[in-house]
Short mmCIF file of C-alpha atoms in Angstrom, two decimals:
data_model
loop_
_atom_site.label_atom_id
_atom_site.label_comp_id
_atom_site.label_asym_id
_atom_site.label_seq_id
_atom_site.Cartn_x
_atom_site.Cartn_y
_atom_site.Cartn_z
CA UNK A 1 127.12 75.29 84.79
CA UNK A 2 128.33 73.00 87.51
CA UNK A 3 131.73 71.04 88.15
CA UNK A 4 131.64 67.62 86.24
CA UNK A 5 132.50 64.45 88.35
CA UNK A 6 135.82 64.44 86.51
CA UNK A 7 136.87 67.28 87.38
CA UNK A 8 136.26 67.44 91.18
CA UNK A 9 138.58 63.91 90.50
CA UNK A 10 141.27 65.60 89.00
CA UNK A 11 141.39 68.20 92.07
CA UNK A 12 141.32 65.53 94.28
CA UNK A 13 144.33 63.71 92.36
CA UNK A 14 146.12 67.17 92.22
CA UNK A 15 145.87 67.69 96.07
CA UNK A 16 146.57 63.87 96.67
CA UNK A 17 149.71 64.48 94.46
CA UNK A 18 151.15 67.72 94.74
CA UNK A 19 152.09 68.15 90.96
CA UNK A 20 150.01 68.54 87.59
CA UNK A 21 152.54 65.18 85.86
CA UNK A 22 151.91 63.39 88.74
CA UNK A 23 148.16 63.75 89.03
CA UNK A 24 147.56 62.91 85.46
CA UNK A 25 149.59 59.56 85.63
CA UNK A 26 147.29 59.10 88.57
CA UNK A 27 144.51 59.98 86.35
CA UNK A 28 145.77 57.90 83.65
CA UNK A 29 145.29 61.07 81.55
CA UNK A 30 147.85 63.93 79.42
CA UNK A 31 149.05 66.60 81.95
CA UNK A 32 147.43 68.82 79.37
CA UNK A 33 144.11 67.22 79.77
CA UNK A 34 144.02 67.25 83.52
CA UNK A 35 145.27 70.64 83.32
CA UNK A 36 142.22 71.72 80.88
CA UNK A 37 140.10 70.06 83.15
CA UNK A 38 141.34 72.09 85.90
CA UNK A 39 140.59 75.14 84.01
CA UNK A 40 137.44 74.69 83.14
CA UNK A 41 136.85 73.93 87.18
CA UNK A 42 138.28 77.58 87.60
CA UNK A 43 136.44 78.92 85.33
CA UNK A 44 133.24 77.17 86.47
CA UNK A 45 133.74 78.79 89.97
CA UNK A 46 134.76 81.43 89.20
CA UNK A 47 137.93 81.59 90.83
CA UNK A 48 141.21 79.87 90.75
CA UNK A 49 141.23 76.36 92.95
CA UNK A 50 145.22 76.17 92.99
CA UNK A 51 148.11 77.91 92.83
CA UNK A 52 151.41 77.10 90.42
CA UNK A 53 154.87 77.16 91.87
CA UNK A 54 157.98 75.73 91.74
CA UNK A 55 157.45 73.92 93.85
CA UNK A 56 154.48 72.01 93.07
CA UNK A 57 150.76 73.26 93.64
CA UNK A 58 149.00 74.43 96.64
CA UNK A 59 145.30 74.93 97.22
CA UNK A 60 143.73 78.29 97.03
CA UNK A 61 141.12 78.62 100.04
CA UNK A 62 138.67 78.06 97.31
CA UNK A 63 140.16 75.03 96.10
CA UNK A 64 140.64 73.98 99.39
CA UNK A 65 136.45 74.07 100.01
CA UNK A 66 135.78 72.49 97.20
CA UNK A 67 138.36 69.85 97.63
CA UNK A 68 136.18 68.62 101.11
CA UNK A 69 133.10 69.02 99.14
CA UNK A 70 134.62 66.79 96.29
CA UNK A 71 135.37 64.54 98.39
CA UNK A 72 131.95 63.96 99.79
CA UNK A 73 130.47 64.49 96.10
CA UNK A 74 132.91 61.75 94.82
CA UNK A 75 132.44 59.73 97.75
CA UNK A 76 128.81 59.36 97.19
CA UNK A 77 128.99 59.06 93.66
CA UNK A 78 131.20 55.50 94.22
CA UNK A 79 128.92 54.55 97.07
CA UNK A 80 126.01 54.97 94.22
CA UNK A 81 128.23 52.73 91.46
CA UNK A 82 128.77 49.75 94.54
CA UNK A 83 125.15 49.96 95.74
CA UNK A 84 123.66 49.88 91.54
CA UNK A 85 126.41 46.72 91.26
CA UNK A 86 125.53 45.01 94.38
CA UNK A 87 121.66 45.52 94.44
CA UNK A 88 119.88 42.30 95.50
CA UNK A 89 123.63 41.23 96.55
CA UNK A 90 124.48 42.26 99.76
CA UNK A 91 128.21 42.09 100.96
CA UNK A 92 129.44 41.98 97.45
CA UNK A 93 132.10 43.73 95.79
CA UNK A 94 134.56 45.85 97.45
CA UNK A 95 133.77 47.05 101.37
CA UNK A 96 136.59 48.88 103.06
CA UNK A 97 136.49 47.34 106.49
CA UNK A 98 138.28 49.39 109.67
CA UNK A 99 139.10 47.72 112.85
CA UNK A 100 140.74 48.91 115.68
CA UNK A 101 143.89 46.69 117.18
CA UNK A 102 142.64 45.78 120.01
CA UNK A 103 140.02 43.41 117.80
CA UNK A 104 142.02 42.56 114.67
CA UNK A 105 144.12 39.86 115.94
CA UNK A 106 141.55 38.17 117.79
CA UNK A 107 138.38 37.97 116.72
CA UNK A 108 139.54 38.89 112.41
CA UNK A 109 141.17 35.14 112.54
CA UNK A 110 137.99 33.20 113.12
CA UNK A 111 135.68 35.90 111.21
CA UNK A 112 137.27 36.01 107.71
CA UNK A 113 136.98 32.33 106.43
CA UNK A 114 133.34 32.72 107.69
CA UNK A 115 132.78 35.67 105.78
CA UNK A 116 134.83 34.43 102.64
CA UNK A 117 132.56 30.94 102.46
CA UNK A 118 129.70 33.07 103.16
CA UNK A 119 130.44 35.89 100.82
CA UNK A 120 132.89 34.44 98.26
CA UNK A 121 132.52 37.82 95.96
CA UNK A 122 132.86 40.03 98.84
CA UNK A 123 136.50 41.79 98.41
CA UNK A 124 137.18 43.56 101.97
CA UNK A 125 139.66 45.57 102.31
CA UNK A 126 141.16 46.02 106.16
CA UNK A 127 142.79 49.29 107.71
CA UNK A 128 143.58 48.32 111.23
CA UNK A 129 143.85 52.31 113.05
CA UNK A 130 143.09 53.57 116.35
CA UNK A 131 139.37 54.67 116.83
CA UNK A 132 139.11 58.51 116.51
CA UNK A 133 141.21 57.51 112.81
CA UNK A 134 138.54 54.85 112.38
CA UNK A 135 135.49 57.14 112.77
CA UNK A 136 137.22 60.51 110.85
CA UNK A 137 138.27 58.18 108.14
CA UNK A 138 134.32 56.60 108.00
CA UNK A 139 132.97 60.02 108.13
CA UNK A 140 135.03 61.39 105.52
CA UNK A 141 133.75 58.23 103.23
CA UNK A 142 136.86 56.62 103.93
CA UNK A 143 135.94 53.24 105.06
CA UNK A 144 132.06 51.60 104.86
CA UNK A 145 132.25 50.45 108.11
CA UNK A 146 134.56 50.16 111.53
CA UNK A 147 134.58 47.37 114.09
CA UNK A 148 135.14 49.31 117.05
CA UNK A 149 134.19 49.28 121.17
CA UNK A 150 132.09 51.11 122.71
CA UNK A 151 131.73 53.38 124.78
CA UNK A 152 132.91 56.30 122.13
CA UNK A 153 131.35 59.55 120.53
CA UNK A 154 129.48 57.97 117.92
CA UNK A 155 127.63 61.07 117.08
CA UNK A 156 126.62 61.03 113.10
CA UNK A 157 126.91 57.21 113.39
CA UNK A 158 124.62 54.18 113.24
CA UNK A 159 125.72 50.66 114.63
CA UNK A 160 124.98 47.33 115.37
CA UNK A 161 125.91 45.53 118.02
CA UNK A 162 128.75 42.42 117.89
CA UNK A 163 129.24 41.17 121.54
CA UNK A 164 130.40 42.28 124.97
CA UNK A 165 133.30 41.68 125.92
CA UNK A 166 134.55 41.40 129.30
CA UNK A 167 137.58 43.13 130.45
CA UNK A 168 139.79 41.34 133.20
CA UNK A 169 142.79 41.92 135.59
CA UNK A 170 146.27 40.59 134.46
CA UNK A 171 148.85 40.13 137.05
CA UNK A 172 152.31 38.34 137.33
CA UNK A 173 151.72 34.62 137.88
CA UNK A 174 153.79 34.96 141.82
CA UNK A 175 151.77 37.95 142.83
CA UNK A 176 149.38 37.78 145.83
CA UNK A 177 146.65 38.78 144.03
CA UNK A 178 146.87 35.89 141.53
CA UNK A 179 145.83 34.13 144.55
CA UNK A 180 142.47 34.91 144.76
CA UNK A 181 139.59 34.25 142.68
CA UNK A 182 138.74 37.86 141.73
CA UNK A 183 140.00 41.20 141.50
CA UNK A 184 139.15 44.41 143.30
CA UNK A 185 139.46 47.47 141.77
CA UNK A 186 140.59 49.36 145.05
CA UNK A 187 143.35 46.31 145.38
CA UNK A 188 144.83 46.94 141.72
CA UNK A 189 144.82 50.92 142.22
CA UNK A 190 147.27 50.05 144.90
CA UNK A 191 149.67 48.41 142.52
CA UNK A 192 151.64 50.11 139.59
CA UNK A 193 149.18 49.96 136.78
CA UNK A 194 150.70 49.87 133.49
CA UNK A 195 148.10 51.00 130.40
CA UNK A 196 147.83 50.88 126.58
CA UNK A 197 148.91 54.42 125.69
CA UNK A 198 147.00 57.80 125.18
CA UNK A 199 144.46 57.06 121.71
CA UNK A 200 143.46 53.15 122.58
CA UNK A 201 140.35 53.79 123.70
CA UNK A 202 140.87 49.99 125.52
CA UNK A 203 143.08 52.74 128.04
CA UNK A 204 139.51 55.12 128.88
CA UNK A 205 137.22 52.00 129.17
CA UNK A 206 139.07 50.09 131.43
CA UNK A 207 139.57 53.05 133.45
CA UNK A 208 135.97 54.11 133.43
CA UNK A 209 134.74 50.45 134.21
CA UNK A 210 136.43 50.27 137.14
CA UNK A 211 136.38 54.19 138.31
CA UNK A 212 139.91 54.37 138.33
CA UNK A 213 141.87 57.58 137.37
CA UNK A 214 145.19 57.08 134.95
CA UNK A 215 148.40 56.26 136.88
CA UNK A 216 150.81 59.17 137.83
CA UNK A 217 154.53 59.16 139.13
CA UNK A 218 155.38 61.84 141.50
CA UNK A 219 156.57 64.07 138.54
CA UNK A 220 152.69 63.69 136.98
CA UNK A 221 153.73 61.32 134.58
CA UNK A 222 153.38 57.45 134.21
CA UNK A 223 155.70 55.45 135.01
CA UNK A 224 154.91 53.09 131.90
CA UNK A 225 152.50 52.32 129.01
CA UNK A 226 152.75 49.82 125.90
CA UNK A 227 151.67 50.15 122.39
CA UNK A 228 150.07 47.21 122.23
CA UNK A 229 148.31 44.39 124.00
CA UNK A 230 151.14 41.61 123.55
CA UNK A 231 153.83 44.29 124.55
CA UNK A 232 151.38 44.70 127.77
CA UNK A 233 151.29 41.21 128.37
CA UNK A 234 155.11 41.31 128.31
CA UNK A 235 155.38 43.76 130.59
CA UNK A 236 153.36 42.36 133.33
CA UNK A 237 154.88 39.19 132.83
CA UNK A 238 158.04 41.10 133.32
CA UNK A 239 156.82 42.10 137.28
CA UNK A 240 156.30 45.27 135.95
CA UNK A 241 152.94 46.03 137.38
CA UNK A 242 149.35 44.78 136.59
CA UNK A 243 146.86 45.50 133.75
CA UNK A 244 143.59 45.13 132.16
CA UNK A 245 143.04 42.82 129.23
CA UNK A 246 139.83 42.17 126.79
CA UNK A 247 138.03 38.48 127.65
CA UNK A 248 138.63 38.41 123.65
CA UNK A 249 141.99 38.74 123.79
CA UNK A 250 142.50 36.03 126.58
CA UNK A 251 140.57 33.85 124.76
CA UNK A 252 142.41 34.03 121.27
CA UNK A 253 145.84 32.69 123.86
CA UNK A 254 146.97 36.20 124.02
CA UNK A 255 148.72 35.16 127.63
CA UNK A 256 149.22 31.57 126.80
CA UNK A 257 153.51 32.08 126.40
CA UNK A 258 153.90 34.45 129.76
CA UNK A 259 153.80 34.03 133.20
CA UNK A 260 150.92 35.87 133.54
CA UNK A 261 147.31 35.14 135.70
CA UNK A 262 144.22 36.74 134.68
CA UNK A 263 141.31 37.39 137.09
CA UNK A 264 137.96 38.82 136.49
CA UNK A 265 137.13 41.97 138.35
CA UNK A 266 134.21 42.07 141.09
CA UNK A 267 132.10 43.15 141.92
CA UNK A 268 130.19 42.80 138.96
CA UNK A 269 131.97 42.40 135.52
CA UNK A 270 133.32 45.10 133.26
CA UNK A 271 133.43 45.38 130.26
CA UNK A 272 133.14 47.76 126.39
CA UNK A 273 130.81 46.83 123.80
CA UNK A 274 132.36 45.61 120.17
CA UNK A 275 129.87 47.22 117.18
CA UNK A 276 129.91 47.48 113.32
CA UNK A 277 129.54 51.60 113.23
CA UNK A 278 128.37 53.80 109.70
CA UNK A 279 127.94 56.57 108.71
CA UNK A 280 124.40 57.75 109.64
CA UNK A 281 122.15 58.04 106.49
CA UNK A 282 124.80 55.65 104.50
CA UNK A 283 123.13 53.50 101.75
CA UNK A 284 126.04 50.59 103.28
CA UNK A 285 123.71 50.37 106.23
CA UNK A 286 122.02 46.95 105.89
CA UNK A 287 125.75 45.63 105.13
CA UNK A 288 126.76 46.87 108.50
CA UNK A 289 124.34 44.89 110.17
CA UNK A 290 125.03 41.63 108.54
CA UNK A 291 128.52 41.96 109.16
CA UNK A 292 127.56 42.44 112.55
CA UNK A 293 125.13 39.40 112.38
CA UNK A 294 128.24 37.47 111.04
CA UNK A 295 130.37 38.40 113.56
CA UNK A 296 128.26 37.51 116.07
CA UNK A 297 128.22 34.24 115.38
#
C-alpha cells in the first residue's frame, strides 16, 4: 500500500497547524476524519508520523521525512492539475510570482498592465522576499518562478534572461565628486560608503563590480546600512556618505525628491543581470521564459 494524496495533505495541514481541530477546518473536513486519515498514514508506514500532547502535535522524525517528501509529492501533483488546465494556454491560471525588492517597485509598475492585457486569465500571485528566500521558497515548490539578479548560486535552477542593468554611484548633490562626469571606484572607497544590509544581494554585486571590500569602522563594524533603496537614497541625501544604486531604480525617479547626483562608474560599466529563474526540470519552464520575453519588452 502507499500514502494517498489526501493523506500526505492532511500531514501537511497538521504540521502547518499544530492541532488535529485546526487542521481539519483547514481541511474543510471532521477532526475525526483527518484523524482516521492520519491513522491509516501510520499504519501505512509503519510507524507513527506525530506525536499527541497537550500541547498540540509534534512531528515524529518519521513524520518529519515524510512531511518534506509530501511536500514535493503534493507539490508536483498541483503543478500536474495547472499544467492539464493550462495546456495549449500558457500563462494561465494561477502562477506564484517572487521578486526580490530591489525590482518590485520599479520595473512590477510598467510590467503588470502588460501582462494583464496580454494574459487577462493569468492570476499571479506576488511574494516580494530577499533572494536566498526567493530561491528556497522556488525549490521547495513554493513559487513557479523568481525575478531575481544575477550573479547568485543558481545551482538546480534554469533561467532566462530579462535585462542588464547598470549599477551607478549616488552622491550628495554639493559633493566634489558630483562634479565630474564619472565615478572611480578607488575615489568612492575613500568616502564613507553606506550599503543595503547583509541578505540584498544588490550589497555583494555592487561590491564585486567594483572590487571593493564592505565598509568597516575601527571597531570592525559599519558605520551604516539601510533596509531599503529609498531609505539609501535618504541617507545619502542626508551627507551621510555615498552609495550604489540600480540604472532601474534611477530610472523609475527613485532620486527624483532628494538632493542626490548619480554618476556612472568607469572605467567600464557595472552592473547584475535581472532573470526569470525555475526550478530545473519544472514543467512551468516555457512560462518562465515568456515572462521573461514580456519583461523584456
Amino acid at each position: 500500500m502507499l500514502p494517498t494524496l489526501r493523506q500526505l495533505q492532511y500531514l501537511k495541514l497538521l504540521a502547518e497547524q499544530g492541532s488535529f481541530g485546526r487542521a481539519a477546518d483547514a481541511a474543510h473536513v471532521t477532526q475525526p476524519t483527518l484523524s482516521s486519515g492520519i491513522q491509516e498514514l501510520e499504519r501505512t508506514l509503519g510507524a507513527p508520523v506525530v506525536d499527541r500532547a497537550r500541547s498540540g502535535v509534534i512531528l515524529t522524525a518519521v513524520g518529519e521525512e515524510a512531511l518534506r517528501r509530501a511536500t514535493v509529492i503534493l507539490n508536483e501533483a498541483e503543478e500536474l492539475v495547472e499544467a492539464a488546465k493550462n495546456a495549449g494556454q500558457p500563462l494561465t491560471g494561477r502562477f506564484r510570482l517572487g521578486v526580490i525588492p530591489t525590482v518590485a517597485p520599479f520595473l512590477l509598475p510598467r510590467a503588470l498592465p502588460l501582462l494583464r492585457a496580454r494574459f487577462p486569465k493569468l492570476r499571479l500571485y506576488l511574494r516580494e522576499d530577499l533572494t536566498q528566500r526567493l530561491i528556497a521558497a522556488l525549490k521547495a515548490g513554493q513559487l513557479d518562478a523568481a525575478l531575481i539578479a544575477l550573479p547568485f548560486d543558481m545551482h538546480g535552477l534554469n533561467w532566462a534572461h530579462v535585462s542588464d542593468d547598470e549599477l551607478l554611484a549616488a552622491m550628495p548633490a554639493g559633493h566634489p565628486l558630483a562634479k565630474l562626469k564619472s565615478a572611480d571606484p578607488q575615489a568612492l572607497e575613500q568616502e564613507d560608503i553606506i550599503l543595503l544590509e547583509d541578505g540584498h544581494c544588490l550589497r555583494e554585486h555592487a561590491l564585486a563590480a567594483c572590487g571593493l571590500k564592505p565598509p568597516k569602522t575601527a571597531s570592525g563594524e559599519e558605520s551604516f546600512a539601510a533596509t531599503s533603496l529609498p531609505t539609501l537614497v535618504q541617507m545619502v541625501s542626508s551627507g551621510l556618505g555615498v552609495t550604489f544604486l540600480p540604472a532601474m531604480a534611477v530610472n523609475a525617479g527613485l532620486t527624483d525628491p532628494a538632493s542626490v547626483a548619480v554618476r556612472p562608474i568607469a572605467p567600464g560599466h557595472a552592473s547584475r543581470e535581472i532573470v526569470v529563474a525555475w526550478r530545473a526540470g519544472s514543467n512551468r519552464a516555457a512560462e518562465g521564459r515568456l515572462l521573461a520575453e514580456v519583461l523584456r519588452e
